[in-house]
Amino acid sequence: MKNKVKQKIMNGENVLGVFLGIFAPSLIEMIGYTGYDFVVIDDEHGAFSHSEIEDMVRAAELVDLVPIIRVSYDASSIQKALDRGAKGIQVPMVNTKEDAELVVKRAKFPPQGQRGAAFAIRAARFGMDGGESYFNESDENVLICVHIETPEAVQNFREIMSVSGIDMAFIGSTDLSVNMGYKAEGAQHPEVQQVIQELYKIGKEYGFKIGTVAANAQGALKGFELGASYIGITGTSVIMQALDQIVNETMKMDDKNRIL
């Protein structure tokens, strides 16, 4: 199956998805029914077993969502994500060209990479797919996205993106602000914003595809305006905002008119 998100990005189109760090296959179905392009199953910060990730991938495919996995720091995380059926990976804390090269090695089959080969896995339909065509299609379809979220990664941005096989850079604005020393002010600090603007500028100059995160529609629109083509909405933020709005609007009513 072709990776429609990768195809859209490479064709210059914008895509919108949702980050999800909780085990909730039904919520993934809801996300798909509302028209998003992809879901990021967050194995960096989320709490999942490998079998739960596989169930989340199944739920995404059921509603025509492209399943992307933000992998953990475990050395086997990329292999396991792709074997479960992920169509793309987001890899945190990629700080050097060598880091990016290692990502490609783990995500691609030989000769370009060193991904372990197996056919009795979900990604190969438990043995129904195989051979050279399976390897070629897997390598072609996987979306490889590296996170730029430290001053070192910013300094090495051009070198990281020059690595063959890297499709997109993801600006991790929260981690970037923390790693720049602005824990209190966060991503809105002027110096952090200046760095982010420079990354977008370089991206436009060199034709690098850029993704980022947003908490709401306004944030997503801003990201697209700056030049991002791939934006993930933080699912728990949306849910919490909606819950908070309802309880605040309800509790503002007096006791006589309150709806219980």
mmCIF file of C-alpha atoms in Angstrom:
data_model
loop_
_atom_site.group_PDB
_atom_site.id
_atom_site.type_symbol
_atom_site.label_atom_id
_atom_site.label_comp_id
_atom_site.label_asym_id
_atom_site.label_seq_id
_atom_site.Cartn_x
_atom_site.Cartn_y
_atom_site.Cartn_z
ATOM 1 C CA MET A 1 0.000 0.000 0.000
ATOM 2 C CA LYS A 2 1.366 3.393 -0.994
ATOM 3 C CA ASN A 3 2.098 5.939 1.694
ATOM 4 C CA LYS A 4 -0.304 8.735 0.758
ATOM 5 C CA VAL A 5 1.147 11.122 3.348
ATOM 6 C CA LYS A 6 4.647 10.782 1.919
ATOM 7 C CA GLN A 7 3.277 11.206 -1.599
ATOM 8 C CA LYS A 8 1.378 14.369 -0.657
ATOM 9 C CA ILE A 9 4.378 15.917 1.085
ATOM 10 C CA MET A 10 6.684 15.195 -1.842
ATOM 11 C CA ASN A 11 4.071 16.713 -4.185
ATOM 12 C CA GLY A 12 4.063 19.938 -2.187
ATOM 13 C CA GLU A 13 0.762 19.347 -0.379
ATOM 14 C CA ASN A 14 0.064 19.889 3.328
ATOM 15 C CA VAL A 15 -0.995 17.115 5.691
ATOM 16 C CA LEU A 16 -2.547 17.218 9.150
ATOM 17 C CA GLY A 17 -2.395 14.575 11.836
ATOM 18 C CA VAL A 18 -2.745 13.909 15.556
ATOM 19 C CA PHE A 19 -0.185 12.852 18.158
ATOM 20 C CA LEU A 20 -1.512 10.193 20.501
ATOM 21 C CA GLY A 21 0.347 8.823 23.511
ATOM 22 C CA ILE A 22 -2.445 6.765 25.066
ATOM 23 C CA PHE A 23 -3.726 3.343 24.076
ATOM 24 C CA ALA A 24 -7.046 4.215 22.454
ATOM 25 C CA PRO A 25 -7.857 2.413 19.176
ATOM 26 C CA SER A 26 -11.396 3.805 19.210
ATOM 27 C CA LEU A 27 -10.050 7.345 19.431
ATOM 28 C CA ILE A 28 -7.876 6.633 16.408
ATOM 29 C CA GLU A 29 -11.012 5.595 14.537
ATOM 30 C CA MET A 30 -12.650 8.902 15.506
ATOM 31 C CA ILE A 31 -9.593 10.802 14.248
ATOM 32 C CA GLY A 32 -9.834 8.995 10.930
ATOM 33 C CA TYR A 33 -13.554 9.598 10.548
ATOM 34 C CA THR A 34 -13.024 13.358 10.957
ATOM 35 C CA GLY A 35 -10.648 13.549 8.003
ATOM 36 C CA TYR A 36 -7.100 13.752 9.319
ATOM 37 C CA ASP A 37 -4.278 12.383 7.169
ATOM 38 C CA PHE A 38 -2.168 10.563 9.746
ATOM 39 C CA VAL A 39 -1.788 9.624 13.389
ATOM 40 C CA VAL A 40 1.500 9.684 15.277
ATOM 41 C CA ILE A 41 1.609 6.864 17.815
ATOM 42 C CA ASP A 42 3.957 8.349 20.382
ATOM 43 C CA ASP A 43 6.271 5.625 21.659
ATOM 44 C CA GLU A 44 8.785 8.199 22.905
ATOM 45 C CA HIS A 45 6.527 9.574 25.643
ATOM 46 C CA GLY A 46 3.539 7.231 25.501
ATOM 47 C CA ALA A 47 3.031 3.991 27.409
ATOM 48 C CA PHE A 48 2.594 1.122 24.966
ATOM 49 C CA SER A 49 3.473 -2.509 24.599
ATOM 50 C CA HIS A 50 4.498 -3.710 21.151
ATOM 51 C CA SER A 51 1.190 -5.533 20.740
ATOM 52 C CA GLU A 52 -0.730 -2.374 21.680
ATOM 53 C CA ILE A 53 1.181 -0.426 19.034
ATOM 54 C CA GLU A 54 0.192 -3.075 16.513
ATOM 55 C CA ASP A 55 -3.468 -2.697 17.488
ATOM 56 C CA MET A 56 -3.199 1.084 17.100
ATOM 57 C CA VAL A 57 -1.717 0.631 13.626
ATOM 58 C CA ARG A 58 -4.620 -1.688 12.728
ATOM 59 C CA ALA A 59 -7.128 0.898 13.911
ATOM 60 C CA ALA A 60 -5.453 3.577 11.792
ATOM 61 C CA GLU A 61 -5.555 1.459 8.667
ATOM 62 C CA LEU A 62 -9.232 0.705 9.264
ATOM 63 C CA VAL A 63 -10.090 4.385 8.776
ATOM 64 C CA ASP A 64 -7.490 5.190 6.100
ATOM 65 C CA LEU A 65 -5.132 7.019 8.458
ATOM 66 C CA VAL A 66 -1.429 6.673 7.752
ATOM 67 C CA PRO A 67 0.183 5.253 10.919
ATOM 68 C CA ILE A 68 3.411 7.015 11.922
ATOM 69 C CA ILE A 69 5.338 6.003 15.033
ATOM 70 C CA ARG A 70 7.489 8.388 17.043
ATOM 71 C CA VAL A 71 10.006 5.819 18.185
ATOM 72 C CA SER A 72 11.676 5.442 21.553
ATOM 73 C CA TYR A 73 15.407 5.509 22.232
ATOM 74 C CA ASP A 74 15.679 1.725 22.237
ATOM 75 C CA ALA A 75 17.980 0.505 19.460
ATOM 76 C CA SER A 76 15.303 -1.890 18.157
ATOM 77 C CA SER A 77 12.474 0.659 18.218
ATOM 78 C CA ILE A 78 12.658 1.531 14.504
ATOM 79 C CA GLN A 79 12.753 -2.127 13.475
ATOM 80 C CA LYS A 80 9.792 -3.024 15.666
ATOM 81 C CA ALA A 81 7.740 -0.011 14.550
ATOM 82 C CA LEU A 82 8.150 -0.857 10.876
ATOM 83 C CA ASP A 83 7.564 -4.566 11.431
ATOM 84 C CA ARG A 84 4.265 -3.723 13.163
ATOM 85 C CA GLY A 85 3.181 -1.948 9.973
ATOM 86 C CA ALA A 86 4.049 1.715 10.526
ATOM 87 C CA LYS A 87 4.307 3.672 7.293
ATOM 88 C CA GLY A 88 6.654 6.209 8.797
ATOM 89 C CA ILE A 89 8.851 7.011 11.767
ATOM 90 C CA GLN A 90 9.673 10.149 13.691
ATOM 91 C CA VAL A 91 13.025 9.879 15.429
ATOM 92 C CA PRO A 92 13.742 12.198 18.361
ATOM 93 C CA MET A 93 17.063 13.818 19.239
ATOM 94 C CA VAL A 94 18.849 13.481 15.902
ATOM 95 C CA ASN A 95 21.750 15.864 16.436
ATOM 96 C CA THR A 96 24.382 15.015 13.822
ATOM 97 C CA LYS A 97 24.806 13.721 10.305
ATOM 98 C CA GLU A 98 25.995 10.453 11.822
ATOM 99 C CA ASP A 99 22.786 10.192 13.870
ATOM 100 C CA ALA A 100 20.753 10.668 10.683
ATOM 101 C CA GLU A 101 22.787 8.052 8.827
ATOM 102 C CA LEU A 102 22.131 5.568 11.627
ATOM 103 C CA VAL A 103 18.382 6.240 11.379
ATOM 104 C CA VAL A 104 18.419 5.417 7.663
ATOM 105 C CA LYS A 105 20.470 2.276 8.289
ATOM 106 C CA ARG A 106 17.886 1.038 10.773
ATOM 107 C CA ALA A 107 14.884 1.949 8.598
ATOM 108 C CA LYS A 108 16.017 0.721 5.173
ATOM 109 C CA PHE A 109 16.896 -2.748 3.919
ATOM 110 C CA PRO A 110 20.317 -3.514 2.400
ATOM 111 C CA PRO A 111 22.118 -2.215 0.475
ATOM 112 C CA GLN A 112 21.020 1.263 1.600
ATOM 113 C CA GLY A 113 20.460 0.215 5.201
ATOM 114 C CA GLN A 114 20.738 -2.619 7.670
ATOM 115 C CA ARG A 115 17.127 -3.299 8.615
ATOM 116 C CA GLY A 116 16.612 -6.927 9.543
ATOM 117 C CA ALA A 117 14.632 -8.938 6.997
ATOM 118 C CA ALA A 118 11.624 -11.063 7.915
ATOM 119 C CA PHE A 119 8.431 -12.076 6.148
ATOM 120 C CA ALA A 120 6.443 -13.653 8.994
ATOM 121 C CA ILE A 121 5.504 -10.196 10.308
ATOM 122 C CA ARG A 122 2.478 -7.980 9.987
ATOM 123 C CA ALA A 123 4.205 -5.535 7.620
ATOM 124 C CA ALA A 124 4.672 -8.387 5.128
ATOM 125 C CA ARG A 125 1.145 -9.712 5.701
ATOM 126 C CA PHE A 126 2.570 -12.579 7.745
ATOM 127 C CA GLY A 127 4.398 -14.082 4.815
ATOM 128 C CA MET A 128 2.016 -13.291 1.963
ATOM 129 C CA ASP A 129 4.449 -10.607 0.777
ATOM 130 C CA GLY A 130 8.129 -11.180 0.261
ATOM 131 C CA GLY A 131 11.103 -11.044 -2.025
ATOM 132 C CA GLU A 132 12.641 -8.080 -3.754
ATOM 133 C CA SER A 133 9.316 -6.338 -4.381
ATOM 134 C CA TYR A 134 8.529 -6.256 -0.650
ATOM 135 C CA PHE A 135 11.942 -4.816 0.212
ATOM 136 C CA ASN A 136 11.766 -2.185 -2.522
ATOM 137 C CA GLU A 137 8.215 -1.095 -1.686
ATOM 138 C CA SER A 138 8.997 -0.897 2.022
ATOM 139 C CA ASP A 139 12.040 1.294 1.413
ATOM 140 C CA GLU A 140 10.140 3.488 -1.033
ATOM 141 C CA ASN A 141 7.074 3.997 1.142
ATOM 142 C CA VAL A 142 8.567 4.570 4.582
ATOM 143 C CA LEU A 143 8.528 8.229 5.660
ATOM 144 C CA ILE A 144 11.673 9.021 7.641
ATOM 145 C CA CYS A 145 11.393 12.125 9.773
ATOM 146 C CA VAL A 146 14.132 13.324 12.134
ATOM 147 C CA HIS A 147 13.602 15.689 15.036
ATOM 148 C CA ILE A 148 15.523 18.951 15.198
ATOM 149 C CA GLU A 149 15.256 19.909 18.851
ATOM 150 C CA THR A 150 18.676 20.861 20.218
ATOM 151 C CA PRO A 151 21.160 23.662 19.466
ATOM 152 C CA GLU A 152 23.529 20.988 18.115
ATOM 153 C CA ALA A 153 20.893 19.756 15.673
ATOM 154 C CA VAL A 154 20.194 23.335 14.569
ATOM 155 C CA GLN A 155 23.899 23.876 13.928
ATOM 156 C CA ASN A 156 24.063 20.639 11.899
ATOM 157 C CA PHE A 157 20.703 21.102 10.171
ATOM 158 C CA ARG A 158 22.006 21.206 6.594
ATOM 159 C CA GLU A 159 24.275 18.213 7.095
ATOM 160 C CA ILE A 160 21.508 16.171 8.714
ATOM 161 C CA MET A 161 19.110 16.888 5.873
ATOM 162 C CA SER A 162 21.759 16.068 3.256
ATOM 163 C CA VAL A 163 21.658 12.391 4.267
ATOM 164 C CA SER A 164 20.082 10.255 1.556
ATOM 165 C CA GLY A 165 16.856 8.710 2.825
ATOM 166 C CA ILE A 166 15.882 11.488 5.222
ATOM 167 C CA ASP A 167 12.538 12.834 4.020
ATOM 168 C CA MET A 168 11.653 15.502 6.535
ATOM 169 C CA ALA A 169 12.811 17.504 9.539
ATOM 170 C CA PHE A 170 10.450 17.888 12.476
ATOM 171 C CA ILE A 171 10.934 20.991 14.617
ATOM 172 C CA GLY A 172 10.433 19.926 18.222
ATOM 173 C CA SER A 173 9.784 23.385 19.607
ATOM 174 C CA THR A 174 9.275 22.376 23.247
ATOM 175 C CA ASP A 175 12.465 20.333 23.491
ATOM 176 C CA LEU A 176 14.305 23.018 21.547
ATOM 177 C CA SER A 177 13.282 25.689 24.057
ATOM 178 C CA VAL A 178 14.273 23.494 27.004
ATOM 179 C CA ASN A 179 17.613 22.602 25.450
ATOM 180 C CA MET A 180 18.263 26.282 24.742
ATOM 181 C CA GLY A 181 17.745 27.009 28.448
ATOM 182 C CA TYR A 182 14.278 28.560 28.309
ATOM 183 C CA LYS A 183 12.263 26.183 30.470
ATOM 184 C CA ALA A 184 10.036 28.902 31.879
ATOM 185 C CA GLU A 185 9.372 30.911 28.725
ATOM 186 C CA GLY A 186 9.116 27.912 26.421
ATOM 187 C CA ALA A 187 8.920 27.999 22.649
ATOM 188 C CA GLN A 188 7.541 31.546 22.608
ATOM 189 C CA HIS A 189 10.828 33.012 23.827
ATOM 190 C CA PRO A 190 12.128 35.438 21.161
ATOM 191 C CA GLU A 191 15.444 33.610 20.767
ATOM 192 C CA VAL A 192 13.679 30.259 20.269
ATOM 193 C CA GLN A 193 11.337 31.829 17.748
ATOM 194 C CA GLN A 194 14.315 33.338 15.928
ATOM 195 C CA VAL A 195 15.929 29.898 15.629
ATOM 196 C CA ILE A 196 12.674 28.347 14.396
ATOM 197 C CA GLN A 197 12.265 31.096 11.799
ATOM 198 C CA GLU A 198 15.815 30.447 10.599
ATOM 199 C CA LEU A 199 15.090 26.730 10.229
ATOM 200 C CA TYR A 200 12.074 27.510 8.068
ATOM 201 C CA LYS A 201 14.177 29.932 6.025
ATOM 202 C CA ILE A 202 16.844 27.298 5.399
ATOM 203 C CA GLY A 203 14.152 24.752 4.625
ATOM 204 C CA LYS A 204 12.686 26.975 1.927
ATOM 205 C CA GLU A 205 16.115 27.766 0.521
ATOM 206 C CA TYR A 206 17.180 24.136 0.220
ATOM 207 C CA GLY A 207 13.786 22.544 -0.387
ATOM 208 C CA PHE A 208 13.758 20.629 2.892
ATOM 209 C CA LYS A 209 10.352 19.334 3.983
ATOM 210 C CA ILE A 210 9.486 20.490 7.496
ATOM 211 C CA GLY A 211 7.006 19.279 10.082
ATOM 212 C CA THR A 212 6.051 20.591 13.484
ATOM 213 C CA VAL A 213 3.550 20.281 16.309
ATOM 214 C CA ALA A 214 0.545 22.443 17.210
ATOM 215 C CA ALA A 215 -1.927 22.527 20.073
ATOM 216 C CA ASN A 216 -4.893 23.882 18.111
ATOM 217 C CA ALA A 217 -6.146 25.095 14.727
ATOM 218 C CA GLN A 218 -4.522 28.512 15.103
ATOM 219 C CA GLY A 219 -1.143 26.923 15.761
ATOM 220 C CA ALA A 220 -1.544 24.602 12.785
ATOM 221 C CA LEU A 221 -2.436 27.482 10.454
ATOM 222 C CA LYS A 222 0.593 29.425 11.648
ATOM 223 C CA GLY A 223 2.823 26.435 11.001
ATOM 224 C CA PHE A 224 1.536 26.009 7.469
ATOM 225 C CA GLU A 225 2.012 29.738 6.831
ATOM 226 C CA LEU A 226 5.628 29.520 7.984
ATOM 227 C CA GLY A 227 6.321 26.681 5.570
ATOM 228 C CA ALA A 228 5.556 23.420 7.338
ATOM 229 C CA SER A 229 3.913 20.754 5.211
ATOM 230 C CA TYR A 230 3.287 18.244 8.030
ATOM 231 C CA ILE A 231 1.662 19.237 11.317
ATOM 232 C CA GLY A 232 0.665 17.022 14.213
ATOM 233 C CA ILE A 233 -1.935 18.244 16.674
ATOM 234 C CA THR A 234 -1.387 17.094 20.258
ATOM 235 C CA GLY A 235 -4.458 14.944 20.836
ATOM 236 C CA THR A 236 -4.520 15.169 24.622
ATOM 237 C CA SER A 237 -4.295 18.972 24.437
ATOM 238 C CA VAL A 238 -7.382 19.094 22.214
ATOM 239 C CA ILE A 239 -9.285 16.764 24.533
ATOM 240 C CA MET A 240 -8.258 18.697 27.654
ATOM 241 C CA GLN A 241 -9.183 22.034 26.064
ATOM 242 C CA ALA A 242 -12.631 20.724 25.175
ATOM 243 C CA LEU A 243 -13.209 19.228 28.615
ATOM 244 C CA ASP A 244 -11.955 22.375 30.330
ATOM 245 C CA GLN A 245 -14.151 24.617 28.202
ATOM 246 C CA ILE A 246 -17.285 22.628 29.011
ATOM 247 C CA VAL A 247 -16.692 22.517 32.755
ATOM 248 C CA ASN A 248 -15.738 26.207 32.912
ATOM 249 C CA GLU A 249 -18.760 27.338 30.917
ATOM 250 C CA THR A 250 -21.051 25.111 32.952
ATOM 251 C CA MET A 251 -19.654 26.095 36.349
ATOM 252 C CA LYS A 252 -20.008 29.797 35.514
ATOM 253 C CA MET A 253 -23.779 29.356 35.599
ATOM 254 C CA ASP A 254 -25.454 29.886 38.921
ATOM 255 C CA ASP A 255 -26.676 26.896 40.930
ATOM 256 C CA LYS A 256 -30.285 27.435 39.870
ATOM 257 C CA ASN A 257 -29.512 27.261 36.154
ATOM 258 C CA ARG A 258 -26.663 24.755 36.245
ATOM 259 C CA ILE A 259 -27.159 21.678 34.084
ATOM 260 C CA LEU A 260 -26.316 18.513 36.020
#
